[in-house]
Amino acid sequence: MNRIGLCVVLACLSAAPVLAQDTPPPPTPPSKLWIVAGGASGTLRGHCQECGAEFPFRHGGAVVGNGGYRVNSRMDVGGDVFWMQWNKESGRIRATAINAVAQFRPWGSKGFFVKGGAGMAFVRNWVQTIGPNPDNQKALSVVFGGGWEFKPKGPLGLQLFAMQHVGALGDLQTANGPIPEVSANFWSLGAAIVIR
Amino acid sequence: MSLLQTTAINVFYEIANLARGQVTAHISPESWWENMQQGMVWDLDDFTVNQIGHPYQGNNYFNAGRANGLSFYESAALTAFGSATWEFFGETNHASLNDFINTTLGGITLGEVFHRVGWLIRDTGKTGKGRLWSEIGATAVDPITGINRFMSGDSSRVTEKPSDLVPASIGGVVSAGALWRGSQSSAFTGKGTPFIESDFYYGDTNVGRSRTPYDAFWLRMRFGGGSAVSEARLRGRLYGQPIGRGAVNFSVIQTYNYNTNDAYSTGSQAIDAGIGTTLDLSSRTKFWVLGWGGLTVLGAVDSLPLGVTEKPQEQEPKAGQGVSEGPRYYDYGPGSDFGGLARLTHDGRDIALFFYVGRQIYSLDGVRANHFLQQARVDLLFPLHGSIGIGTSGEYFDRRSYYQDPAHTIKTYRYPQLRAYLTWRHR
């Protein structure tokens, strides 16, 4: 190879990475997936319309998860799962709430969000049961709350949240007879990983 | 801005309640803390307040979003925010679960319909007096968007209407006449009761692929006929997808229902899935049919405890104005619904209508019962001259309440209703 040929080859080789750097990579379409998984500290308080009982606050760990569809940069819709277990002197109770939810960030670039939805709750109760097996009950469920999401534009983020789940049971079946019109409020304070 | 306006709406309602002398308007940080500690409960308010008043308030939150450029779903989340903050901080009453659901879901349905009707009334291509009156008319229907437009100066700017707020078609019938009711035990006795009813069709829920919520909806309102508002029914399409070659259309529909008659008073918020089609019977005659089924998120139905035959006269509350002490003579619960609407049209004019809806409500709060409510109606319409016509309809209401008492009591109530009316049609 003569000197001129060598210069051309070297020039091409040296230009190649420069050209690659100048051409912007094709934009990756934003993912439509919305996943949230985390844990929380939960507090529960029951209420009945007419029984006159004072229900205490009870505490326990909770697991939360969301999965769904990213509508746009400010809006996600999907499902919400909330699981909490707490212990009483006479046994334990587990509640699982499954809701359809919408999450909205009023400022797309900032992390503040509000969330709300409705669905069903399932309560599995080992306390004061009529027979030896736990009582399973279904309830109307509502959820709402808000929080702050760090790195809301990235594919991986972290959110801190405060949520309230409400479960309207109707009659709570116990060994001492049904307690009418029972509803339960679950407050949770936690953190979760966000994948988009 | 939308969050700020939603809070301003709550402040407005709070001041209005204070001015009306409502005891529940005397809020304080202590009442906020107590409400947050208590959590949500069922409330004991009047049926109309809960089933019409709260959805209307929710429509204001929703349109605080729409007026500030938020999308339908973004405004829906804003409605939930406004509703929750009102429940915890707007009244000394404990936050109410039924109010939260009715305000949010009812507010979304009424809000988007009022927003779209407001944009039908508003004529943004005009100037002068005509323009001003169109903006005032639209503001009466959707006050929040209207006030925003007057404040920003948009109310006098000549622009195109937003394309997503222009319907593919509109049509409607207004009817006025008399209604005769039967009873459980007797045929049609007594004199007729006057009523005015309107059916309004915005777009066509049976046509096209749709990802724009409420680009098609059906609104039925009836005033009179036994009570001031005896029926309000809204069915807005959230999603539409043609199936196969497009002959059949699948849709997801959000509904708001309010109906009061001698057999039952009911109100509900539901999400339905529907299948519809339009058949061309001839070049001028079409048969339009839609069937649906779905979930009632929360339904209310009037109900008396076993052994009580008549609702007692309401007493003045002892705890002060605005405090509901009960008892409440209606039940709340989730449930299911199904139904259908069929229209036979000739040259675009309705000749015959058939409507049926069945709704089941499982009571979670109130009398322990499972309620099954049905309504079937057939209308026959005849053109007279131009847009004017006459019509007659037969309607049948059926109610069965399955009580969860040891005797498994079942109570039924059914009665027919007849109507004769004049119609005015808009196309």
Coordinates of C-alpha atoms in Angstrom, one line a residue:
Chain A
M1 CA 0.0 0.0 0.0
N2 CA 1.4 3.4 -0.9
R3 CA 1.6 6.3 1.4
I4 CA -1.6 8.0 0.0
G5 CA -3.6 4.7 0.3
L6 CA -2.4 4.3 3.9
C7 CA -3.5 7.9 4.7
V8 CA -7.0 7.3 3.2
V9 CA -7.4 4.0 5.2
L10 CA -6.2 5.8 8.5
A11 CA -8.5 8.7 7.8
C12 CA -11.5 6.4 7.3
L13 CA -10.7 4.4 10.4
S14 CA -10.3 7.5 12.5
A15 CA -13.5 9.1 11.0
A16 CA -15.6 6.1 11.7
P17 CA -16.0 6.5 15.5
V18 CA -16.4 10.3 15.0
L19 CA -19.3 9.6 12.6
A20 CA -20.8 7.1 15.1
Q21 CA -20.6 9.7 17.9
D22 CA -22.2 12.4 15.7
T23 CA -25.2 10.3 14.7
P24 CA -27.6 10.3 17.6
P25 CA -28.9 6.8 18.6
P26 CA -32.5 6.1 17.5
P27 CA -34.8 7.2 20.4
T28 CA -36.0 4.2 22.5
P29 CA -39.7 4.3 22.7
P30 CA -40.8 4.7 26.3
S31 CA -42.0 1.6 27.9
K32 CA -45.7 1.2 28.5
L33 CA -45.2 -1.0 31.5
W34 CA -45.9 0.3 35.0
I35 CA -44.7 -1.9 37.9
V36 CA -44.5 -0.9 41.6
A37 CA -43.4 -3.3 44.4
G38 CA -42.6 -2.5 48.0
G39 CA -43.4 -2.7 51.6
A40 CA -45.1 -0.6 54.2
S41 CA -45.9 -0.2 57.9
G42 CA -49.7 -0.6 58.2
T43 CA -52.2 0.5 60.8
L44 CA -55.7 -0.8 61.0
R45 CA -58.8 0.4 62.7
G46 CA -62.2 -1.2 62.5
H47 CA -65.5 0.6 62.7
C48 CA -69.2 -0.4 62.9
Q49 CA -72.1 1.8 62.3
E50 CA -74.3 0.9 65.3
C51 CA -72.5 -1.6 67.6
G52 CA -71.0 1.2 69.7
A53 CA -67.7 -0.7 70.1
E54 CA -64.4 1.2 70.3
F55 CA -62.0 -0.6 68.1
P56 CA -58.3 -0.2 68.9
F57 CA -55.6 0.7 66.4
R58 CA -53.6 -2.4 65.3
H59 CA -50.3 -2.5 63.5
G60 CA -48.5 -4.8 61.1
G61 CA -46.4 -5.2 58.1
A62 CA -47.8 -4.8 54.6
V63 CA -46.9 -5.6 51.1
V64 CA -48.0 -3.4 48.1
G65 CA -47.8 -3.9 44.4
N66 CA -49.0 -2.2 41.3
G67 CA -48.9 -3.4 37.7
G68 CA -50.4 -1.8 34.7
Y69 CA -50.1 0.5 31.8
R70 CA -48.4 3.8 31.4
V71 CA -50.9 6.0 29.7
N72 CA -48.6 9.0 29.3
S73 CA -45.8 10.8 31.2
R74 CA -48.2 11.8 34.0
M75 CA -50.7 9.0 34.1
D76 CA -50.6 5.3 35.0
V77 CA -53.5 2.9 35.2
G78 CA -53.6 -0.7 36.4
G79 CA -54.1 -3.0 39.4
D80 CA -53.2 -2.5 43.0
V81 CA -52.6 -5.3 45.5
F82 CA -52.3 -4.6 49.2
W83 CA -51.6 -7.4 51.7
M84 CA -51.5 -7.0 55.4
Q85 CA -51.4 -9.3 58.4
W86 CA -51.9 -8.4 62.0
N87 CA -52.1 -10.3 65.2
K88 CA -54.6 -10.1 68.0
E89 CA -54.4 -11.7 71.4
S90 CA -56.5 -14.6 70.1
G91 CA -55.0 -15.1 66.7
R92 CA -54.3 -13.4 63.4
I93 CA -56.2 -11.8 60.5
R94 CA -55.0 -11.3 57.0
A95 CA -56.5 -8.9 54.5
T96 CA -55.8 -8.7 50.8
A97 CA -57.2 -5.8 48.7
I98 CA -57.2 -5.9 44.9
N99 CA -58.2 -2.6 43.3
A100 CA -58.3 -1.0 39.9
V101 CA -56.3 2.2 40.3
A102 CA -55.2 5.3 38.4
Q103 CA -52.1 7.2 39.4
F104 CA -51.6 10.8 38.4
R105 CA -48.6 13.1 38.6
P106 CA -49.8 16.7 38.1
W107 CA -46.3 17.9 37.2
G108 CA -44.7 15.4 34.8
S109 CA -41.2 16.3 35.7
K110 CA -41.8 16.4 39.5
G111 CA -42.4 13.4 41.6
F112 CA -45.6 14.2 43.5
F113 CA -48.4 11.8 42.7
V114 CA -52.0 11.0 43.8
K115 CA -53.6 7.6 43.4
G116 CA -57.2 6.3 43.7
G117 CA -59.2 3.3 42.8
A118 CA -61.8 0.7 43.9
G119 CA -62.2 -3.1 43.9
M120 CA -62.5 -6.0 46.3
A121 CA -60.9 -7.0 49.6
F122 CA -60.6 -10.5 51.0
V123 CA -60.3 -11.0 54.8
R124 CA -59.1 -14.3 56.2
N125 CA -59.9 -14.4 59.9
W126 CA -58.6 -16.9 62.5
V127 CA -60.1 -14.9 65.4
Q128 CA -63.4 -15.8 67.0
T129 CA -64.4 -18.1 64.1
I130 CA -67.6 -20.1 64.1
G131 CA -65.8 -23.4 63.4
P132 CA -62.2 -24.7 63.5
N133 CA -61.3 -23.2 60.1
P134 CA -60.7 -19.5 59.4
D135 CA -63.6 -17.4 58.1
N136 CA -63.2 -15.9 54.7
Q137 CA -65.1 -12.8 53.8
K138 CA -65.3 -10.5 50.8
A139 CA -65.6 -6.7 51.0
L140 CA -66.0 -3.6 48.8
S141 CA -62.6 -1.9 48.7
V142 CA -61.5 1.6 48.0
V143 CA -58.0 3.0 47.9
F144 CA -56.6 6.5 47.7
G145 CA -53.4 8.3 48.7
G146 CA -50.3 10.0 47.4
G147 CA -46.6 10.3 47.6
W148 CA -43.4 11.3 46.0
E149 CA -41.5 9.5 43.3
F150 CA -37.8 9.9 42.9
K151 CA -36.5 9.7 39.3
P152 CA -40.0 9.8 37.8
K153 CA -38.7 9.9 34.2
G154 CA -36.2 7.1 34.4
P155 CA -37.0 3.4 33.9
L156 CA -36.2 2.7 37.5
G157 CA -37.3 4.8 40.4
L158 CA -38.2 4.8 44.0
Q159 CA -41.4 6.1 45.6
L160 CA -42.4 7.0 49.2
F161 CA -46.1 6.8 49.7
A162 CA -49.0 7.2 52.2
M163 CA -52.1 5.3 51.3
Q164 CA -55.5 4.5 52.8
H165 CA -57.4 1.4 51.9
V166 CA -61.0 1.0 53.1
G167 CA -62.7 -2.3 53.2
A168 CA -66.5 -2.4 53.7
L169 CA -67.4 -5.9 54.9
G170 CA -71.0 -5.7 55.7
D171 CA -71.6 -8.1 58.6
L172 CA -68.4 -9.5 60.3
Q173 CA -69.1 -13.1 61.2
T174 CA -67.8 -14.1 64.6
A175 CA -68.3 -16.9 67.1
N176 CA -70.4 -14.5 69.2
G177 CA -72.7 -13.7 66.3
P178 CA -72.4 -11.2 63.4
I179 CA -71.3 -7.6 64.0
P180 CA -73.3 -5.5 61.6
E181 CA -72.0 -3.0 59.1
V182 CA -68.3 -3.3 59.8
S183 CA -65.7 -1.3 57.8
A184 CA -62.0 -1.3 58.2
N185 CA -59.5 1.4 57.4
F186 CA -55.9 0.6 56.7
W187 CA -53.3 3.3 56.7
S188 CA -49.9 2.5 55.2
L189 CA -46.7 4.4 55.0
G190 CA -44.0 2.8 52.9
A191 CA -41.5 2.7 50.1
A192 CA -41.5 0.9 46.7
I193 CA -39.4 0.4 43.6
V194 CA -41.0 1.7 40.4
I195 CA -40.2 0.2 37.0
R196 CA -41.4 1.8 33.8
Chain B
M1 CA -53.2 25.1 38.8
S2 CA -55.8 22.3 38.6
L3 CA -55.0 21.1 42.1
L4 CA -55.2 24.7 43.4
Q5 CA -58.6 25.2 41.7
T6 CA -59.9 21.9 43.1
T7 CA -58.9 23.2 46.6
A8 CA -60.6 26.5 45.8
I9 CA -63.8 24.6 44.9
N10 CA -63.7 22.9 48.3
V11 CA -63.2 26.3 50.0
F12 CA -66.2 27.7 48.1
Y13 CA -68.4 24.8 49.2
E14 CA -67.2 25.2 52.8
I15 CA -68.0 28.9 52.8
A16 CA -71.4 28.2 51.2
N17 CA -72.1 25.6 54.0
L18 CA -71.1 28.1 56.6
A19 CA -73.3 30.7 55.1
R20 CA -76.2 28.2 55.2
G21 CA -75.6 27.7 58.9
Q22 CA -74.5 24.1 58.6
V23 CA -73.1 22.8 61.9
T24 CA -70.8 20.5 59.9
A25 CA -69.0 23.5 58.3
H26 CA -67.3 24.5 61.6
I27 CA -64.1 22.8 60.7
S28 CA -60.8 23.0 62.6
P29 CA -57.5 21.3 62.8
E30 CA -59.0 19.1 65.6
S31 CA -61.9 18.0 63.3
W32 CA -59.4 17.2 60.5
W33 CA -57.3 15.1 62.9
E34 CA -60.3 13.3 64.3
N35 CA -61.6 12.5 60.8
M36 CA -58.2 11.1 59.8
Q37 CA -58.0 9.0 62.9
Q38 CA -61.6 7.7 62.4
G39 CA -61.2 6.7 58.7
M40 CA -64.1 6.2 56.4
V41 CA -67.6 5.3 57.4
W42 CA -71.0 5.0 55.7
D43 CA -73.0 8.2 56.1
L44 CA -76.7 8.8 56.8
D45 CA -77.4 11.7 54.5
D46 CA -80.5 12.2 52.3
F47 CA -80.8 10.0 49.2
T48 CA -80.9 13.0 46.8
V49 CA -77.9 14.7 48.4
N50 CA -75.8 11.5 48.1
Q51 CA -76.9 10.4 44.6
I52 CA -77.2 13.8 42.9
G53 CA -75.5 16.5 45.1
H54 CA -72.2 14.7 45.5
P55 CA -71.8 13.7 41.8
Y56 CA -72.5 17.3 40.9
Q57 CA -69.8 18.5 43.3
G58 CA -67.5 15.9 41.8
N59 CA -68.2 17.3 38.3
N60 CA -66.7 20.6 39.4
Y61 CA -63.4 18.9 40.5
F62 CA -63.3 17.0 37.2
N63 CA -63.8 20.2 35.2
A64 CA -61.1 22.0 37.2
G65 CA -58.8 19.5 35.4
R66 CA -60.4 19.7 32.0
A67 CA -60.5 23.5 32.1
N68 CA -56.8 23.5 32.7
G69 CA -55.9 21.2 29.9
L70 CA -55.8 17.9 31.7
S71 CA -57.0 14.8 29.8
F72 CA -60.0 12.7 30.8
Y73 CA -58.1 10.2 32.9
E74 CA -55.9 12.9 34.5
S75 CA -59.0 14.8 35.5
A76 CA -60.5 11.6 36.9
A77 CA -57.6 11.3 39.3
L78 CA -58.0 14.9 40.2
T79 CA -61.7 14.2 41.0
A80 CA -60.6 11.6 43.5
F81 CA -58.2 14.0 45.1
G82 CA -60.9 16.7 45.4
S83 CA -63.4 14.2 46.8
A84 CA -61.0 12.8 49.4
T85 CA -59.8 16.2 50.6
W86 CA -63.4 17.3 50.9
E87 CA -64.4 14.3 52.9
F88 CA -61.6 14.6 55.4
F89 CA -61.1 18.4 55.6
G90 CA -64.3 20.0 54.3
E91 CA -66.8 18.9 57.0
T92 CA -66.7 18.0 60.6
N93 CA -68.7 14.8 59.7
H94 CA -66.5 11.7 59.5
A95 CA -65.3 11.0 56.0
S96 CA -67.9 9.0 54.1
L97 CA -67.1 6.0 51.9
N98 CA -70.3 6.3 49.8
D99 CA -69.7 10.0 49.3
F100 CA -66.1 9.4 48.1
I101 CA -67.3 6.8 45.5
N102 CA -70.3 8.8 44.4
T103 CA -68.4 12.1 44.2
T104 CA -65.5 10.6 42.3
L105 CA -67.3 8.2 39.8
G106 CA -70.5 10.4 39.4
G107 CA -68.3 13.5 39.1
I108 CA -66.3 11.9 36.3
T109 CA -69.5 10.9 34.4
L110 CA -71.4 14.2 34.9
G111 CA -68.2 16.2 34.5
E112 CA -67.2 14.9 31.1
V113 CA -70.8 15.1 29.8
F114 CA -71.2 18.7 31.0
H115 CA -67.8 19.6 29.6
R116 CA -68.8 18.3 26.2
V117 CA -72.3 19.8 26.2
G118 CA -70.6 23.1 27.2
W119 CA -68.4 22.9 24.1
L120 CA -71.5 22.2 22.0
I121 CA -73.2 25.4 23.2
R122 CA -70.1 27.5 23.0
D123 CA -69.7 29.1 19.5
T124 CA -66.0 30.1 19.3
G125 CA -66.2 31.3 15.8
K126 CA -68.6 34.1 16.7
T127 CA -68.0 37.6 18.2
G128 CA -70.2 40.1 19.9
K129 CA -73.4 39.4 21.8
G130 CA -74.1 36.0 20.2
R131 CA -70.7 34.9 21.3
L132 CA -71.2 36.3 24.9
W133 CA -74.5 34.5 25.3
S134 CA -73.0 31.2 24.0
E135 CA -70.2 31.5 26.6
I136 CA -72.7 32.3 29.3
G137 CA -74.9 29.3 28.3
A138 CA -71.9 27.0 28.4
T139 CA -70.9 28.4 31.8
A140 CA -74.3 27.5 33.2
V141 CA -73.7 23.9 32.2
D142 CA -70.0 23.7 33.0
P143 CA -69.2 26.6 35.4
I144 CA -65.6 25.9 36.1
T145 CA -64.5 25.8 32.4
G146 CA -66.7 28.9 31.8
I147 CA -65.1 30.9 34.7
N148 CA -61.6 29.9 33.6
R149 CA -62.4 31.1 30.0
F150 CA -63.8 34.5 31.2
M151 CA -60.8 35.0 33.5
S152 CA -58.2 34.2 30.8
G153 CA -59.9 36.1 28.0
D154 CA -60.5 32.9 25.9
S155 CA -64.2 33.7 26.1
S156 CA -63.8 36.4 23.4
R157 CA -61.0 34.9 21.3
V158 CA -62.0 33.6 17.9
T159 CA -60.7 30.0 17.6
E160 CA -61.5 26.6 16.3
K161 CA -63.2 24.2 18.7
P162 CA -60.9 21.5 20.0
S163 CA -61.4 18.6 17.5
D164 CA -61.8 16.0 20.2
L165 CA -64.7 17.8 21.6
V166 CA -66.7 17.9 18.3
P167 CA -69.0 14.9 18.1
A168 CA -69.4 12.8 15.0
S169 CA -73.1 13.2 15.2
I170 CA -75.8 14.5 17.6
G171 CA -79.4 13.8 17.8
G172 CA -82.1 14.0 20.4
V173 CA -85.8 13.9 21.2
V174 CA -87.6 16.1 23.8
S175 CA -91.0 14.8 24.9
A176 CA -93.6 16.4 27.1
G177 CA -96.9 14.8 28.2
A178 CA -98.7 13.0 31.0
L179 CA -97.9 9.8 32.8
W180 CA -100.3 7.4 34.4
R181 CA -99.1 5.0 37.1
G182 CA -100.6 1.8 38.3
S183 CA -100.0 0.2 41.7
Q184 CA -99.2 -3.2 43.1
S185 CA -102.9 -4.0 43.5
S186 CA -104.8 -1.8 41.0
A187 CA -104.8 -0.7 37.4
F188 CA -104.3 2.9 36.2
T189 CA -106.2 5.0 38.6
G190 CA -105.9 8.7 39.4
K191 CA -105.1 11.5 37.0
G192 CA -102.0 11.8 34.9
T193 CA -98.8 13.5 36.2
P194 CA -97.0 15.9 33.8
F195 CA -93.4 15.2 32.8
I196 CA -90.7 16.5 30.4
E197 CA -88.1 14.0 29.2
S198 CA -85.1 14.4 26.9
D199 CA -83.0 11.8 25.2
F200 CA -79.7 13.1 23.8
Y201 CA -77.4 11.0 21.6
Y202 CA -73.8 12.4 21.3
G203 CA -71.9 10.4 18.7
D204 CA -72.7 6.7 18.2
T205 CA -71.5 4.1 20.7
N206 CA -72.0 1.4 18.1
V207 CA -69.6 2.9 15.5
G208 CA -65.9 3.0 15.2
R209 CA -62.7 2.4 17.0
S210 CA -62.5 4.8 20.0
R211 CA -59.8 5.6 22.4
T212 CA -61.3 9.0 23.3
P213 CA -63.5 8.7 26.4
Y214 CA -67.0 10.0 26.0
D215 CA -66.7 10.7 22.3
A216 CA -70.1 8.9 22.3
F217 CA -72.7 9.0 25.1
W218 CA -76.4 8.7 25.7
L219 CA -78.2 11.0 28.2
R220 CA -81.8 10.6 29.4
M221 CA -83.3 13.1 31.9
R222 CA -86.9 13.1 33.1
F223 CA -88.4 16.0 35.1
G224 CA -91.8 15.5 36.8
G225 CA -93.7 12.3 36.6
G226 CA -93.8 11.8 40.3
S227 CA -90.8 13.8 41.5
A228 CA -88.8 16.8 40.5
V229 CA -86.1 14.6 38.8
S230 CA -87.5 11.1 38.3
E231 CA -84.8 9.7 36.0
A232 CA -81.3 10.6 35.0
R233 CA -79.3 8.1 33.0
L234 CA -75.9 8.6 31.5
R235 CA -73.9 6.1 29.5
G236 CA -70.5 7.3 28.2
R237 CA -68.2 5.2 26.0
L238 CA -64.7 4.8 27.4
Y239 CA -63.4 2.4 24.8
G240 CA -64.7 1.1 21.5
Q241 CA -63.4 -1.5 19.1
P242 CA -65.0 -3.0 16.0
I243 CA -65.1 -6.7 15.9
G244 CA -64.6 -8.8 12.8
R245 CA -65.4 -6.7 9.7
G246 CA -66.8 -3.9 11.8
A247 CA -70.5 -5.1 11.8
V248 CA -70.4 -5.5 15.5
N249 CA -68.8 -3.1 18.0
F250 CA -67.5 -3.8 21.4
S251 CA -67.5 -1.0 24.0
V252 CA -66.7 -0.3 27.6
I253 CA -69.2 2.1 29.1
Q254 CA -69.3 4.1 32.3
T255 CA -72.7 4.8 33.6
Y256 CA -74.5 7.0 36.1
N257 CA -78.1 6.1 37.0
Y258 CA -80.7 7.7 39.1
N259 CA -84.3 6.6 39.1
T260 CA -87.1 7.2 41.5
N261 CA -90.6 5.7 41.1
D262 CA -93.3 4.0 43.1
A263 CA -91.5 0.6 43.1
Y264 CA -88.0 1.8 44.0
S265 CA -85.6 4.7 44.2
T266 CA -82.2 3.8 43.1
G267 CA -78.9 5.4 42.1
S268 CA -75.7 3.8 41.0
Q269 CA -72.3 4.1 39.4
A270 CA -71.3 1.2 37.1
I271 CA -68.9 0.0 34.4
D272 CA -70.4 -2.1 31.7
A273 CA -69.1 -4.0 28.7
G274 CA -71.4 -3.8 25.7
I275 CA -71.9 -5.3 22.2
G276 CA -73.8 -3.3 19.6
T277 CA -74.6 -3.3 16.0
T278 CA -76.7 -1.4 13.4
L279 CA -78.6 -3.3 10.8
D280 CA -79.8 -1.6 7.6
L281 CA -83.3 -3.0 7.1
S282 CA -83.8 -0.8 4.0
S283 CA -82.1 2.3 2.6
R284 CA -84.1 4.4 5.0
T285 CA -84.9 2.1 7.9
K286 CA -82.3 1.0 10.4
F287 CA -82.3 -1.2 13.5
W288 CA -79.8 -0.1 16.2
V289 CA -79.2 -2.4 19.1
L290 CA -76.9 -2.5 22.1
G291 CA -76.7 -5.0 24.9
W292 CA -74.5 -4.7 28.0
G293 CA -73.6 -6.2 31.3
G294 CA -71.2 -5.1 34.0
L295 CA -70.3 -4.3 37.6
T296 CA -72.1 -1.8 39.8
V297 CA -69.3 -0.3 41.9
L298 CA -71.8 1.2 44.3
G299 CA -75.6 1.2 44.2
A300 CA -78.2 2.7 46.5
V301 CA -81.8 1.5 46.8
D302 CA -84.5 2.6 49.1
S303 CA -85.4 -0.1 51.7
L304 CA -87.5 -0.5 54.8
P305 CA -86.6 -2.9 57.6
L306 CA -88.9 -5.9 57.9
G307 CA -92.0 -5.0 59.9
V308 CA -91.9 -1.4 58.8
T309 CA -94.5 -0.6 56.1
E310 CA -94.1 3.1 55.6
K311 CA -91.1 5.5 55.8
P312 CA -91.7 7.7 58.9
Q313 CA -91.8 11.5 58.6
E314 CA -88.3 12.9 58.9
Q315 CA -87.6 14.7 62.1
E316 CA -85.6 18.0 62.5
P317 CA -82.1 16.9 63.5
K318 CA -81.3 17.6 67.1
A319 CA -77.5 17.9 66.6
G320 CA -78.0 20.9 64.2
Q321 CA -78.4 21.7 60.6
G322 CA -76.5 19.5 58.2
V323 CA -75.9 16.7 60.8
S324 CA -77.6 13.5 59.6
E325 CA -78.6 11.3 62.5
G326 CA -80.5 8.6 60.7
P327 CA -82.1 6.3 60.4
R328 CA -81.5 6.1 56.7
Y329 CA -84.1 4.3 54.7
Y330 CA -81.9 3.1 51.8
D331 CA -79.2 0.6 51.4
Y332 CA -75.7 0.7 49.9
G333 CA -73.7 -2.0 48.2
P334 CA -72.0 -3.2 45.1
G335 CA -73.6 -5.4 42.5
S336 CA -74.1 -6.1 38.9
D337 CA -76.3 -4.9 36.0
F338 CA -77.3 -5.9 32.5
G339 CA -79.6 -4.5 29.9
G340 CA -80.2 -3.4 26.4
L341 CA -81.4 -0.6 24.2
A342 CA -82.9 -1.1 20.7
R343 CA -84.0 1.7 18.3
L344 CA -85.9 1.3 15.1
T345 CA -85.4 4.4 13.0
H346 CA -86.8 5.7 9.7
D347 CA -85.0 8.5 7.9
G348 CA -83.1 9.0 11.2
R349 CA -86.2 9.4 13.2
D350 CA -87.1 7.0 16.1
I351 CA -90.2 4.9 15.4
A352 CA -89.9 2.4 18.2
L353 CA -87.6 2.1 21.2
F354 CA -87.1 -0.7 23.6
F355 CA -85.2 -0.4 26.8
Y356 CA -84.5 -2.9 29.6
V357 CA -82.3 -2.8 32.6
G358 CA -81.8 -5.3 35.4
R359 CA -79.8 -4.4 38.5
Q360 CA -78.7 -6.4 41.5
I361 CA -77.5 -4.7 44.6
Y362 CA -76.0 -6.6 47.5
S363 CA -76.5 -4.5 50.6
L364 CA -73.4 -3.9 52.7
D365 CA -74.9 -1.1 54.7
G366 CA -78.5 -0.9 55.7
V367 CA -81.1 -3.6 55.7
R368 CA -79.5 -7.0 55.1
A369 CA -81.0 -7.9 51.7
N370 CA -80.2 -8.6 48.1
H371 CA -82.2 -6.4 45.9
F372 CA -83.1 -7.1 42.3
L373 CA -84.6 -4.3 40.3
Q374 CA -85.9 -4.4 36.7
Q375 CA -87.3 -1.8 34.3
A376 CA -88.7 -2.5 30.8
R377 CA -90.0 0.1 28.5
V378 CA -91.4 0.2 25.0
D379 CA -92.0 3.5 23.1
L380 CA -93.9 4.0 19.8
L381 CA -93.4 7.3 18.0
F382 CA -95.3 8.8 15.1
P383 CA -94.2 11.9 13.1
L384 CA -96.8 14.6 12.7
H385 CA -95.3 17.6 11.0
G386 CA -91.6 18.6 10.6
S387 CA -89.8 18.0 13.9
I388 CA -93.0 17.5 15.8
G389 CA -94.5 14.1 16.6
I390 CA -96.5 12.2 19.1
G391 CA -95.6 9.1 21.2
T392 CA -96.8 6.6 23.7
S393 CA -94.9 4.3 26.0
G394 CA -95.6 1.5 28.3
E395 CA -93.2 0.8 31.2
Y396 CA -93.0 -1.9 33.8
F397 CA -91.1 -1.8 37.1
D398 CA -90.4 -4.9 39.1
R399 CA -88.6 -5.1 42.4
R400 CA -87.6 -8.2 44.5
S401 CA -85.8 -7.9 47.8
Y402 CA -84.4 -11.1 49.3
Y403 CA -84.0 -10.4 53.0
Q404 CA -81.3 -12.3 54.9
D405 CA -83.5 -13.0 57.9
P406 CA -84.1 -16.5 59.3
A407 CA -87.3 -16.8 57.4
H408 CA -85.6 -15.8 54.1
T409 CA -88.4 -13.2 53.4
I410 CA -88.9 -12.1 49.8
K411 CA -90.7 -8.9 49.2
T412 CA -91.9 -8.0 45.7
Y413 CA -93.3 -4.8 44.2
R414 CA -94.3 -4.2 40.6
Y415 CA -96.3 -1.7 38.8
P416 CA -97.0 -0.5 35.2
Q417 CA -96.8 3.0 33.9
L418 CA -98.2 4.5 30.7
R419 CA -97.3 7.7 29.0
A420 CA -98.6 9.9 26.1
Y421 CA -96.6 12.7 24.8
L422 CA -95.7 15.2 22.2
T423 CA -92.1 15.1 20.8
W424 CA -89.7 17.5 19.3
R425 CA -86.8 16.1 17.5
H426 CA -83.4 17.6 16.8
R427 CA -81.0 16.3 14.3

